[in-house]
Coordinates of C-alpha atoms and ligand atoms in Angstrom, one line a residue:
X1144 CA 15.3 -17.2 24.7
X1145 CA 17.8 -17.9 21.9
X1146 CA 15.7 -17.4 18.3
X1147 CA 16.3 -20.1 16.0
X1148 CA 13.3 -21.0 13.8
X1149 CA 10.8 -18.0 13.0
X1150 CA 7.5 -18.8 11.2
X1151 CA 5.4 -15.8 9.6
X1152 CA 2.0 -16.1 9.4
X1153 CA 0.9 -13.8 6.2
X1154 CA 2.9 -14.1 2.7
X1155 CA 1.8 -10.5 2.1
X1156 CA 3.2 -7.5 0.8
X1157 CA 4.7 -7.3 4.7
X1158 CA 5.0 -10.8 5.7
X1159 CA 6.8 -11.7 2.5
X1160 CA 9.5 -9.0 1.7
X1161 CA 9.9 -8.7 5.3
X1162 CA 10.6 -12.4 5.8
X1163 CA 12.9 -12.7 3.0
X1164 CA 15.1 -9.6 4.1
X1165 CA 15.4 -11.1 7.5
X1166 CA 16.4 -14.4 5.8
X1167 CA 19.0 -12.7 3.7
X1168 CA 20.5 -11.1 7.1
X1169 CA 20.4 -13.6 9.5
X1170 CA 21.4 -16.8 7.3
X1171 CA 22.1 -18.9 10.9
X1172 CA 17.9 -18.2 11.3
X1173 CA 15.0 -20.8 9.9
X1174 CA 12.5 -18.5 8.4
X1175 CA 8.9 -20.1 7.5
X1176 CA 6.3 -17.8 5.5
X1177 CA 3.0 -19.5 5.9
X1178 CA -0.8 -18.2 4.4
X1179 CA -4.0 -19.5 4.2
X1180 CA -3.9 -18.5 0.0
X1181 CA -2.5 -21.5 -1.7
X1182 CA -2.2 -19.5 -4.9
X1183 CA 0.0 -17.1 -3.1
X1184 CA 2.4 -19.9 -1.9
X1185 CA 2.2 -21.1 -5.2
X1186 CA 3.7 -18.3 -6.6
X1187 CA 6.1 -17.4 -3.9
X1188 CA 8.0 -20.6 -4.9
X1189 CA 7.5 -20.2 -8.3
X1190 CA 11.0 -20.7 -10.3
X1191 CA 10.4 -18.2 -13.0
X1192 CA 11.0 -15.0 -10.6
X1193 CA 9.1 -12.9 -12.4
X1194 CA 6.0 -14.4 -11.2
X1195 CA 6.1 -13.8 -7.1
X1196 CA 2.8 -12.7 -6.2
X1197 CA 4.5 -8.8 -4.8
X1198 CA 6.4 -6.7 -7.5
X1199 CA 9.4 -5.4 -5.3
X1200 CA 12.2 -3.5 -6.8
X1201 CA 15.2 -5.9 -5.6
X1202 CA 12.9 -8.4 -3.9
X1203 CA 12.9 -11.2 -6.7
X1204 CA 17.1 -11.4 -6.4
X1205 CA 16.9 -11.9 -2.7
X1206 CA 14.0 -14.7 -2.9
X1207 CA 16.6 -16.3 -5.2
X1208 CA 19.0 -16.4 -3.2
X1209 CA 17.7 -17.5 0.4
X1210 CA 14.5 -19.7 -0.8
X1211 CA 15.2 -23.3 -0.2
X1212 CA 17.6 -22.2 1.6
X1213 CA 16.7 -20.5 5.0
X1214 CA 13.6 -18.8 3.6
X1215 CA 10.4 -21.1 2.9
X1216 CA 7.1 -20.7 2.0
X1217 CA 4.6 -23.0 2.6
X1218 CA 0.5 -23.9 3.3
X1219 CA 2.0 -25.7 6.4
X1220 CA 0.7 -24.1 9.2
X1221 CA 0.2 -26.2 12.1
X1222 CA 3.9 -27.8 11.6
X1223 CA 5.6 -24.4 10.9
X1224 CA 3.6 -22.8 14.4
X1225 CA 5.0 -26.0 16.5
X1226 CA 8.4 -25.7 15.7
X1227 CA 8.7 -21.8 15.7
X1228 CA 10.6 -19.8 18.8
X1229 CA 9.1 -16.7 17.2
X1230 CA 5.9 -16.2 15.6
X1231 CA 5.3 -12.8 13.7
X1232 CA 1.3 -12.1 12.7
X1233 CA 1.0 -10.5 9.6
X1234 CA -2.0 -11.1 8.8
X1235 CA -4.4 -7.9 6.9
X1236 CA -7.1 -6.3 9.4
X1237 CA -9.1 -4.0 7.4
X1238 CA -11.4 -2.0 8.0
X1239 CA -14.8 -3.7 9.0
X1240 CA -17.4 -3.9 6.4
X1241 CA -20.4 -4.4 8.9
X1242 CA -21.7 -4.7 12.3
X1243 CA -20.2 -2.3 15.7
X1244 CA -17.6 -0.1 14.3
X1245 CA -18.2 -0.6 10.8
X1246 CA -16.9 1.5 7.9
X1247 CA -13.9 2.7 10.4
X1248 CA -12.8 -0.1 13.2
X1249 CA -10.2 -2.5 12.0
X1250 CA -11.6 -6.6 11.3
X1251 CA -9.6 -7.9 13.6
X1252 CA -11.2 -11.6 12.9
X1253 CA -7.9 -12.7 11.1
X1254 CA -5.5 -11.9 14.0
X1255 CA -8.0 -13.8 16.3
X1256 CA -7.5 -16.7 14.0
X1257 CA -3.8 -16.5 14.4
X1258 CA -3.7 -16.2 18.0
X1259 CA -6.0 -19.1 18.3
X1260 CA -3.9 -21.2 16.0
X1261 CA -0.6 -20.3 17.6
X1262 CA -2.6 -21.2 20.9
X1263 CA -3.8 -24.5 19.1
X1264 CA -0.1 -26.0 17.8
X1265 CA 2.5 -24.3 19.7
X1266 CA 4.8 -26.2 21.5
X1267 CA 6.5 -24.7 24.4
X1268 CA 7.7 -21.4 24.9
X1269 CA 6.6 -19.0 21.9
X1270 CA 7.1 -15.2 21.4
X1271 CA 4.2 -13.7 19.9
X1272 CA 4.8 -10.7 17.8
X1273 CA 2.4 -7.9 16.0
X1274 CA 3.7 -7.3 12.8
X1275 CA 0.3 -6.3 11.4
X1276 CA -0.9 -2.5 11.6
X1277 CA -3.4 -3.0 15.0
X1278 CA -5.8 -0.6 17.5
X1279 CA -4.0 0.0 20.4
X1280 CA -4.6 -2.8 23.1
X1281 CA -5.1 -5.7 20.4
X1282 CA -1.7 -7.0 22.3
X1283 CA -4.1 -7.7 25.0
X1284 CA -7.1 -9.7 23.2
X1285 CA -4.3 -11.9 21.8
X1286 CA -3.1 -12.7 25.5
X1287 CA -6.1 -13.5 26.1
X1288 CA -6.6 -15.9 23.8
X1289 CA -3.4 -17.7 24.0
X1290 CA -3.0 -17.5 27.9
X1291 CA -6.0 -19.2 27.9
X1292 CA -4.5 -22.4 26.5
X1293 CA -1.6 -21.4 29.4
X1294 CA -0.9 -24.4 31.6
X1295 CA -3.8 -26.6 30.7
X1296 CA -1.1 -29.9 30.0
X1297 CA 0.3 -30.8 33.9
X1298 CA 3.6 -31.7 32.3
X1299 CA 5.8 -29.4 32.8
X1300 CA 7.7 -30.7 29.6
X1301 CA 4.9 -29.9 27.1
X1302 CA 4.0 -26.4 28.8
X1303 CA 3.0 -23.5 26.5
X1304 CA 3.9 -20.1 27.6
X1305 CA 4.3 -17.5 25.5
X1306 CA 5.7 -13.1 25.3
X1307 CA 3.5 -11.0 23.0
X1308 CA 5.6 -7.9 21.9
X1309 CA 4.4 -5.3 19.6
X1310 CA 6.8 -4.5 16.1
X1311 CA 5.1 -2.6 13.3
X1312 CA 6.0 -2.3 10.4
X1313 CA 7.3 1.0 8.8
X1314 CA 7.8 0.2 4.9
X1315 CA 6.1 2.0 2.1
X1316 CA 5.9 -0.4 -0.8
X1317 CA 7.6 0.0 -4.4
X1318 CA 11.2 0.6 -1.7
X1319 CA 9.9 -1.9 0.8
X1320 CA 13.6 -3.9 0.2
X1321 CA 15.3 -0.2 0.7
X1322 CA 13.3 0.2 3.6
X1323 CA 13.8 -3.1 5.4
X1324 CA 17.5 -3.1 5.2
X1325 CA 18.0 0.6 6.2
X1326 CA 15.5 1.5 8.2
X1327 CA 14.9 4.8 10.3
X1328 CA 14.1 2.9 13.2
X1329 CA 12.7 -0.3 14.2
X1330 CA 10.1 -0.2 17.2
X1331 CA 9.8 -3.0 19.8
X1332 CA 7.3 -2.8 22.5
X1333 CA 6.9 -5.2 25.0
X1334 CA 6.6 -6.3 28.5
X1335 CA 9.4 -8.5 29.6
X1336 CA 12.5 -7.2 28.6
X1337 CA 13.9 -10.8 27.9
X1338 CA 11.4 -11.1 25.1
X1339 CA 12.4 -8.2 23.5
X1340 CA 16.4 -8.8 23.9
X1341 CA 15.0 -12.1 21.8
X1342 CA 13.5 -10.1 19.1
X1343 CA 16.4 -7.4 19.0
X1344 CA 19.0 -9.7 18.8
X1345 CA 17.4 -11.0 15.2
X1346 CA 17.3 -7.0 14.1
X1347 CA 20.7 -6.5 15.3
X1348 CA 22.2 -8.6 12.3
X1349 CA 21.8 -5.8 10.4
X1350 CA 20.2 -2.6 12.3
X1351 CA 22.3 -0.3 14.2
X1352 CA 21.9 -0.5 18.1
X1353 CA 20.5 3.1 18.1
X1354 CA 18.1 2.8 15.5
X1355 CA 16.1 0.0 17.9
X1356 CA 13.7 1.6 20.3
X1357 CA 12.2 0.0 22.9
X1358 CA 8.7 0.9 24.1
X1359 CA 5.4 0.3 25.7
X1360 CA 3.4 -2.0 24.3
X1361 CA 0.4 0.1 23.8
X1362 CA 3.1 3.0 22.4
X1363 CA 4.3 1.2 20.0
X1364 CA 1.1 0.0 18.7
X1365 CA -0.4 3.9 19.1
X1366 CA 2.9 4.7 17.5
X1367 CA 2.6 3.1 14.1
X1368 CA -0.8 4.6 13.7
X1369 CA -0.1 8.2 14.4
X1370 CA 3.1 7.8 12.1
X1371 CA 0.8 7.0 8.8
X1372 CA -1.9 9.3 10.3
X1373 CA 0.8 12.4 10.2
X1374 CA 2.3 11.1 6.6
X1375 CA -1.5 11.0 5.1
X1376 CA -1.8 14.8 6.6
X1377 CA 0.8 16.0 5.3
X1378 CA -0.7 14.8 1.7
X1379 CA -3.9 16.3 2.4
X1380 CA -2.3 19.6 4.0
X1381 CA -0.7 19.5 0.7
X1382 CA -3.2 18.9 -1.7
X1383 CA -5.4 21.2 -0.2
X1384 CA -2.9 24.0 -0.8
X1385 CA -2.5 22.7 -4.3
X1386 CA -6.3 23.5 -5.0
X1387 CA -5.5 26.9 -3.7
X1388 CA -2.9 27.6 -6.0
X1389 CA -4.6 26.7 -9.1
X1390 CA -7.0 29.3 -7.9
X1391 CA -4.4 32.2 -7.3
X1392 CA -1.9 31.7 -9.9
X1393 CA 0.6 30.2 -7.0
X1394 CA 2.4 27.2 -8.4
X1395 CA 2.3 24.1 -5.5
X1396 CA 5.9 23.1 -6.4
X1397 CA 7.1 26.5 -5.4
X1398 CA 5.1 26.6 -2.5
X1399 CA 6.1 23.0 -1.7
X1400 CA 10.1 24.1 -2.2
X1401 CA 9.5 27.2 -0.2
X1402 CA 7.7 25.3 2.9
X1403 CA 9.7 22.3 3.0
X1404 CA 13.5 24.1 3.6
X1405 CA 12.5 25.1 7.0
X1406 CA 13.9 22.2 8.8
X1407 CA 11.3 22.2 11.2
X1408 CA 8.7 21.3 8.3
X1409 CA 10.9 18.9 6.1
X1410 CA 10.7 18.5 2.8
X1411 CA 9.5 14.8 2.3
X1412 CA 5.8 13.9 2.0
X1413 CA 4.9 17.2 0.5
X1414 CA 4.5 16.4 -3.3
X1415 CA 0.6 17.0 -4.2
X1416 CA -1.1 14.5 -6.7
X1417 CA -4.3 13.1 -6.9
X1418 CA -5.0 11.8 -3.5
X1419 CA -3.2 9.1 -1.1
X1420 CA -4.0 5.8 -1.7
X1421 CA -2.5 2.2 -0.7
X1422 CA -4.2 -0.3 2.0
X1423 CA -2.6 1.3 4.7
X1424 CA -3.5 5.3 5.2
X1425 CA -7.2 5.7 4.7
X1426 CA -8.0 2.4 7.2
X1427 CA -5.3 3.7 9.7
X1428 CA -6.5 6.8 9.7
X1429 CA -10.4 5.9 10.2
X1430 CA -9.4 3.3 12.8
X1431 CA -7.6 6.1 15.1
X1432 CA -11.1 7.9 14.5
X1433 CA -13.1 4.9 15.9
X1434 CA -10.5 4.5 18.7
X1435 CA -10.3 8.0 19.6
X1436 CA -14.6 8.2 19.2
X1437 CA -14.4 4.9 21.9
X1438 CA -12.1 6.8 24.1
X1439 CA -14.7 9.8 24.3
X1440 CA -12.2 12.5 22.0
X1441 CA -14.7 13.7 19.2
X1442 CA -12.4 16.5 18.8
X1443 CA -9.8 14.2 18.4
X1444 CA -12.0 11.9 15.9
X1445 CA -13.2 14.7 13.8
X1446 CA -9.6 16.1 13.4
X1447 CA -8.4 13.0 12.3
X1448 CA -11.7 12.4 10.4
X1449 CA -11.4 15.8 8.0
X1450 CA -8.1 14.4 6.7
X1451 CA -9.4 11.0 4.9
X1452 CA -12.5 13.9 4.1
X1453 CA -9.9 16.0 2.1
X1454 CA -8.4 13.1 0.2
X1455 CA -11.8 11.7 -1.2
X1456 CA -13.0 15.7 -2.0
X1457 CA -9.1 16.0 -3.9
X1458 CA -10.1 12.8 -6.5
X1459 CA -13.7 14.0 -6.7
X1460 CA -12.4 17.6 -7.8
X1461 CA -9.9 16.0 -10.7
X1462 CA -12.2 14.2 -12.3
X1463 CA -14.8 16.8 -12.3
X1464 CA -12.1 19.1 -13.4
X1465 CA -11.4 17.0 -16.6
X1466 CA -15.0 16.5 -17.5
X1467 CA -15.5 20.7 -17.1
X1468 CA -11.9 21.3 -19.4
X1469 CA -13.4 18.3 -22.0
X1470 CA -16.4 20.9 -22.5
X1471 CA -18.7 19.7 -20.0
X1472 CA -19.0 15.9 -21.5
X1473 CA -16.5 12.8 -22.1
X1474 CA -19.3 10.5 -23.0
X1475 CA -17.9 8.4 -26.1
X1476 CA -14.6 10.0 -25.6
X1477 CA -11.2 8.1 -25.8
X1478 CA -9.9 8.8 -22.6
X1479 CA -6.5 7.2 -22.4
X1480 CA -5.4 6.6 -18.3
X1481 CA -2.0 6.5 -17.9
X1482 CA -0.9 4.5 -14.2
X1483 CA -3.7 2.7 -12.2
X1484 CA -1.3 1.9 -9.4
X1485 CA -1.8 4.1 -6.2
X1486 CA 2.2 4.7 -6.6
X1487 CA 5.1 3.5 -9.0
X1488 CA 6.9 0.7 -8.3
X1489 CA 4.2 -1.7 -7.0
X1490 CA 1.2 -3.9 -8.7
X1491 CA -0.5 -2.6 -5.7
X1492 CA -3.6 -1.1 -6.7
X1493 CA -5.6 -0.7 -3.0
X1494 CA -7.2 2.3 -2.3
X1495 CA -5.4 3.9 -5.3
X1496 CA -7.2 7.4 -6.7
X1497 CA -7.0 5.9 -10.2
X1498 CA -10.5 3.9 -9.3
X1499 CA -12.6 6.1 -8.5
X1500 CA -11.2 8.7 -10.6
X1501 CA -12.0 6.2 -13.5
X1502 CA -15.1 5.5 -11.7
X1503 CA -16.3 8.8 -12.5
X1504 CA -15.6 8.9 -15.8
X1505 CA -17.1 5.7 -16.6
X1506 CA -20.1 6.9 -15.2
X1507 CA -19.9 10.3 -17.1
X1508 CA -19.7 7.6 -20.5
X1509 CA -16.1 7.8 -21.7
X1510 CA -14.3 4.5 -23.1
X1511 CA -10.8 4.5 -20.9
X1512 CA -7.8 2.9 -22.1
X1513 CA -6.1 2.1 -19.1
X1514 CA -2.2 1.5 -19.2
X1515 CA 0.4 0.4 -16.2
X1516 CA 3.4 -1.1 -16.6
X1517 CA 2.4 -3.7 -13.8
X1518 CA -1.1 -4.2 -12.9
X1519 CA -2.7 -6.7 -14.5
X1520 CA -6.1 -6.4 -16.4
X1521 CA -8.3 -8.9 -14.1
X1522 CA -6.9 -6.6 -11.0
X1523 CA -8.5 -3.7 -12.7
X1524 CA -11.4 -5.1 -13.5
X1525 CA -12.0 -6.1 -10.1
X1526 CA -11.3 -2.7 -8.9
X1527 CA -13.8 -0.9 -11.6
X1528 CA -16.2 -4.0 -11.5
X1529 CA -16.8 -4.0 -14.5
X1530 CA -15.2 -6.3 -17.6
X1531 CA -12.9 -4.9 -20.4
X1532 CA -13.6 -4.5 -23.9
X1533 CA -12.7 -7.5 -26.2
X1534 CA -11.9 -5.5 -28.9
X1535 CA -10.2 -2.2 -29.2
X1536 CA -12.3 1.0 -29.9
X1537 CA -10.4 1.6 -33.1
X1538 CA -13.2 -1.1 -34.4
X1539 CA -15.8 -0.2 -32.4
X1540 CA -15.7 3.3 -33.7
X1541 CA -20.0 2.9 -32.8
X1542 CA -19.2 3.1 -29.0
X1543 CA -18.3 7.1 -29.4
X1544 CA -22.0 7.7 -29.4
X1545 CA -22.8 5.2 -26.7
X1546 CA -23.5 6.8 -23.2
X1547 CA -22.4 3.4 -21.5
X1548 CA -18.6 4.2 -20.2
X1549 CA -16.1 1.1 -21.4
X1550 CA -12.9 0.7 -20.8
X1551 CA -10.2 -1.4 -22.2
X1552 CA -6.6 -3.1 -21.3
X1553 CA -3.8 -0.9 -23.4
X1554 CA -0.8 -3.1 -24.3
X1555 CA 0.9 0.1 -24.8
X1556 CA 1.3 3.9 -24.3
X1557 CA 0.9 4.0 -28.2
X1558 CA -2.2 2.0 -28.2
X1559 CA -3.8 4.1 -25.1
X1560 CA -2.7 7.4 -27.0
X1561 CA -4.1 6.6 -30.5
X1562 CA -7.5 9.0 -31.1
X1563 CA -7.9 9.8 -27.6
X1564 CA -9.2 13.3 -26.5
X1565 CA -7.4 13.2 -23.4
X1566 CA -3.9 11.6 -21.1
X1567 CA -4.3 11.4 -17.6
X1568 CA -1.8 10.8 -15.7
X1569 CA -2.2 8.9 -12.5
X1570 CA 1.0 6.7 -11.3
X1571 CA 4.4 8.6 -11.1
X1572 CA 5.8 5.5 -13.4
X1573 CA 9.4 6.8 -15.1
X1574 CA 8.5 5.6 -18.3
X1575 CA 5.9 8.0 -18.5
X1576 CA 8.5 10.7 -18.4
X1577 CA 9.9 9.8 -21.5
X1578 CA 6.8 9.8 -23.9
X1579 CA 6.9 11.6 -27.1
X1580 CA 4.9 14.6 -27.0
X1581 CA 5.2 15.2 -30.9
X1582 CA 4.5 11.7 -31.5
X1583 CA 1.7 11.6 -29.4
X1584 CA 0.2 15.2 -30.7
X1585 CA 0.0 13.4 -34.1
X1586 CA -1.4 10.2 -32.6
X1587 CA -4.7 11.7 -30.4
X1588 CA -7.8 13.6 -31.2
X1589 CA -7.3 17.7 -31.7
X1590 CA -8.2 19.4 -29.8
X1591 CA -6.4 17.1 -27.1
X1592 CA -5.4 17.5 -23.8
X1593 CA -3.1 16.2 -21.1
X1594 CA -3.9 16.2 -17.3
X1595 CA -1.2 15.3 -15.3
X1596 CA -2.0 14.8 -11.9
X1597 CA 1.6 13.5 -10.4
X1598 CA 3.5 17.0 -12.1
X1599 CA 6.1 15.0 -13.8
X1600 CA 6.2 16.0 -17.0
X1601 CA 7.8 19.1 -18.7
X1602 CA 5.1 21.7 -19.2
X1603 CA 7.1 23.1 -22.4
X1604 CA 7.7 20.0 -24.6
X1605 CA 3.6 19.2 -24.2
X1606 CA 3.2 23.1 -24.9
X1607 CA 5.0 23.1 -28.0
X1608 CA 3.7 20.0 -29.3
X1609 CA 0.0 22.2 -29.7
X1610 CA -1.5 20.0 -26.7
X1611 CA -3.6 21.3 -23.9
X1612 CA -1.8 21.0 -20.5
X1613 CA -3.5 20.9 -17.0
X1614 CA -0.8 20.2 -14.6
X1615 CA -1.6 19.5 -10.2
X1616 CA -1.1 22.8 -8.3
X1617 CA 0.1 25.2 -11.0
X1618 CA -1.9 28.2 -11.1
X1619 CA 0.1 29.9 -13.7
X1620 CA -1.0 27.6 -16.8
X1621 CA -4.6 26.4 -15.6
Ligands
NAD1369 P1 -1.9 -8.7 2.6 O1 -3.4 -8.8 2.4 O2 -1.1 -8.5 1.4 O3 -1.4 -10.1 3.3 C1 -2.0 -10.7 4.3 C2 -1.9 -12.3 4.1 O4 -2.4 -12.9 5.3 C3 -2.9 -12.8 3.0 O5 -2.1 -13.5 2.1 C4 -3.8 -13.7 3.8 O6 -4.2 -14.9 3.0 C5 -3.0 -14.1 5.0 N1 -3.8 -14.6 6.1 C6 -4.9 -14.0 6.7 N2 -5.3 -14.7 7.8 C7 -4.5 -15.8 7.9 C8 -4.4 -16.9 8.8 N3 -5.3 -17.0 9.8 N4 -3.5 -17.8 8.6 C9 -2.6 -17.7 7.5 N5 -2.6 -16.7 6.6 C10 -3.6 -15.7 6.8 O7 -1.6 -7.6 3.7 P2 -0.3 -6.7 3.9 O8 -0.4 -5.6 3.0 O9 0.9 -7.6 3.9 O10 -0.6 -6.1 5.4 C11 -0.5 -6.9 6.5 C12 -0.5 -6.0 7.7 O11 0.6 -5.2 7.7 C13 -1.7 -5.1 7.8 O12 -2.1 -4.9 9.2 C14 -1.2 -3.8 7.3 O13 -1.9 -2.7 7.8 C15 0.2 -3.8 7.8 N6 1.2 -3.0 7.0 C16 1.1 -3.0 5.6 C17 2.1 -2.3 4.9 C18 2.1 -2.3 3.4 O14 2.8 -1.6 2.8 N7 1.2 -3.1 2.7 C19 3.1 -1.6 5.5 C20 3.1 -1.6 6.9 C21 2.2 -2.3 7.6
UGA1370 C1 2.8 4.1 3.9 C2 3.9 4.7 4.8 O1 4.8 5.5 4.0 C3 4.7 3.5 5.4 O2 5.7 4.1 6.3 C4 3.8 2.6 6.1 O3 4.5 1.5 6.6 C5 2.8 2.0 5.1 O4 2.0 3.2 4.6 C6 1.7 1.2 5.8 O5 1.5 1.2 7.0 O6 1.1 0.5 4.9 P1 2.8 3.2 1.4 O7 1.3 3.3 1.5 O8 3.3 1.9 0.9 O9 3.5 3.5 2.8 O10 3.4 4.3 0.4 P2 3.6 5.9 0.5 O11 4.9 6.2 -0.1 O12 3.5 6.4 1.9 O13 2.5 6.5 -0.3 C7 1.1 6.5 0.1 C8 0.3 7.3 -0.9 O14 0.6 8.7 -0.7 C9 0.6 7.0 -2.4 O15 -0.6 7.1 -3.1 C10 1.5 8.2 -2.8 O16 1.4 8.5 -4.2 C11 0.9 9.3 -2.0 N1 1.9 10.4 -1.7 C12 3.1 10.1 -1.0 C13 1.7 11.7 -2.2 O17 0.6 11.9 -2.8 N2 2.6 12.7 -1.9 C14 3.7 12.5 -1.2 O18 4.5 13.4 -1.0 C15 4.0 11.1 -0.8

């Protein structure tokens, strides 16, 4: 089973960085990234690099230099299937909206499609393989659906047989490039160890031999689960600590130092901020609860269960925390929001704490000016469902007695600061670490405050500049 062509159906923010890393490491390999979204093709083979639908650090230089080359992104799915040895589905499965299981079992209706198309225009022998995040047995339902089409041609020649193997993906986005040429392992679970030799020898390019583990099937897929269930734990261990501090005069960055040098603990994953966010941790997490609910655990479910509970209680008590500190009211105040992405370093804004934290205040009244160096204004529109302001507040000085909640797409940290009561700080973005506190004290609305819910800004330059400070976790100043 020598792997020569690979076709990847999903131009996401897996299938696409993941492709184009594999491209850039195996140059003797064919890779084909094909989607459904003919926009998103579009602008994967857009020339002006700045435009690819995924904002990657490091990403936009690789697609450079393998695209057109071994790397290709197309709407061509039938022809790119046929001629593929290896076929990775990357397709999204989120969480169901309605019907059995809905509100916590993953939609699996996209991953049917690809099985039933890689059934459909496959052409001899194919190796299957789960990229996407799936319930543990979903390796089975796509056997079933391509075995199915198993030996229905009596020529031998034209046969279609196929190996499904499981391979999740581990990488967080905004270091997905990082991630995918150094990963801490790579998981492979499969059947027939032939299959899996296949699919190793494509990761050996680049990725030690003892950093490939070979599993189950069903481990590997349980595997990927439990691994974003125990991250998303630790945040909400965290966080939940962090409330506890501001209660007791502790300080969570002490706490955090204190915990994480035993060994045994670890220090990563325990910085407290508003909440996790991202596609990935909430749907994981509810679909091990539906799984573990099917399997007859409640226990199980309702441990799993409190941990998505904590995260959605953490956003609820920030913004009810600002709206008590602005003296019980931000209706027709200039709130200015400072990150909407649910981390820096991506345009990704799924599941991220800014919306509903803004949520809330829109529905409390106050006009928002929402900053992020890379989210676009339509994307947060979407997410808040509701339009922007045309003009800026500045001449719509009227809207500070309106008790409708507005917001509006800043340009700039200047423009979001100017006459607002109050900086939030959502997104961990660098360049927020570098504002002007003097400036800024002069620029906003006494008396003003600043709420930063990611702790990285220095406490004594906002302090001196005669601004309020509420900082995540710190007990001592709140
Ligand atoms: P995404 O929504 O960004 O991309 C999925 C793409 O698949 C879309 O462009 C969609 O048009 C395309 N698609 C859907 N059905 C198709 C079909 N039948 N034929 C062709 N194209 C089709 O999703 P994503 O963030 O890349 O996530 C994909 C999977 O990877 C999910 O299961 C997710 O849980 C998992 N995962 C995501 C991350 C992450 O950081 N985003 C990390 C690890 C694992
Ligand atoms: C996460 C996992 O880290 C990846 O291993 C996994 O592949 C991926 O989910 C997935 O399956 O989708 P990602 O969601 O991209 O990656 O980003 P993370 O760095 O895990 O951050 C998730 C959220 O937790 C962010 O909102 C982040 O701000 C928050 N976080 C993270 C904290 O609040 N504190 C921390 O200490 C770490």
């Amino acid at each position: 089973m020598k792997i020569k062509n690979i076709c990847c159906i999903g131009a996401g923010y897996v299938g696409g960085p993941t492709m184009t890393v594999i491209a850039d490491k195996c140059p003797d390999l064919q890779i084909d990234v094909v989607d459904l979204n003919e926009k998103r093709i579009e602008d994967w083979n857009n020339n002006d690099f700045t435009k690819l639908p995924i904002y990657e650090p490091g990403l936009a230089d690789i697609v450079k230099r393998r695209r057109g080359k071994n790397l290709h992104f197309s709407n061509l799915i039938k022809e790119k299937i046929e001629n593929a040895d290896l076929v990775f589905i990357s397709v999204n499965t989120p969480t169901k909206k309605k019907g059995v299981g809905a509100g916590k079992a993953s939609d699996l209706k996209w991953v049917e499609a690809c099985a039933r198309q890689v059934a459909e225009f496959s052409k001899g022998h194919t190796i299957v393989v789960e990229k996407s995040t799936l319930p543990v047995r979903t390796a089975e339902v796509i056997k079933s659906i391509l075995f199915a089409s198993y030996n229905l041609n009596e020529d031998k020649e034209t046969e279609k047989t196929f190996d499904v193997l499981s391979n999740p993906e581990f990488l967080s986005e905004g270091t997905a490039i990082k991630d995918l040429e150094n990963p801490d392992r790579v998981l492979i679970g499969g059947e027939k160890e032939e299959a899996i030799e296949a699919l190793c020898s494509v990761y050996r390019c680049w990725v030690p031999e003892e950093k490939i583990l070979k599993t189950n099937i069903w481990s590997s897929e349980l595997a990927k689960l439990t691994a974003n269930a125990f991250l998303a734990q630790r945040i909400s261990s965290i966080n939940s600590i962090s409330a506890l501090c501001e209660a007791t005069g502790a300080d969570i960055r002490e706490v955090s130092r204190a915990i994480g040098s035993d060994t045994r603990i670890g220090s990563k994953f325990l910085v407290s901020g508003p909440g996790f966010g991202g596609s990935c941790f909430k749907k994981d997490i509810l679909n091990l609860v539906y799984l573990s609910n099917h399997f007859g655990l409640p226990e199980v479910a309702n441990f799993w269960e409190s941990v998505v509970e904590l995260n959605k209680w953490n956003q609820k008590r920030i913004s009810e925390l600002i709206v008590k500190k602005l003296y019980g009211s931000v209706s027709g105040k200039k709130i200015s929001i400072l990150g909407f992405a649910f981390k820096a370093n991506t345009n990704d804004t799924r599941e991220s704490a800014a919306i509903n934290i803004c949520k809330d205040l829109l529905e409390e009244g106050a006009i928002l000016y929402i900053h992020d160096p890379k989210v676009e204004s339509n994307q947060i529109a979407k997410d808040l469902n509701l339009e922007p302001l045309k003009e800026s507040f500045t001449e719509h000085e009227s809207l500070r007695n309106s008790e409708i909640g507005n917001w509006y797409f800043a340009n700039s940290i200047r423009e979001s600061l100017t006459g607002a009561d109050a900086v939030i700080l959502l997104t961990e973005w660098d360049e927020y670490t570098c504002i002007d506190w003097r400036e800024a004290s002069n620029l906003m609305r006494k008396p003003s405050w600043i709420f930063d819910s990611r702790s990285i800004l220095n406490p004594e330059k906002i302090k001196a500049s005669c601004l309020n400070f509420w900082r995540i976790g710190d007990g001592s100043i709140n």
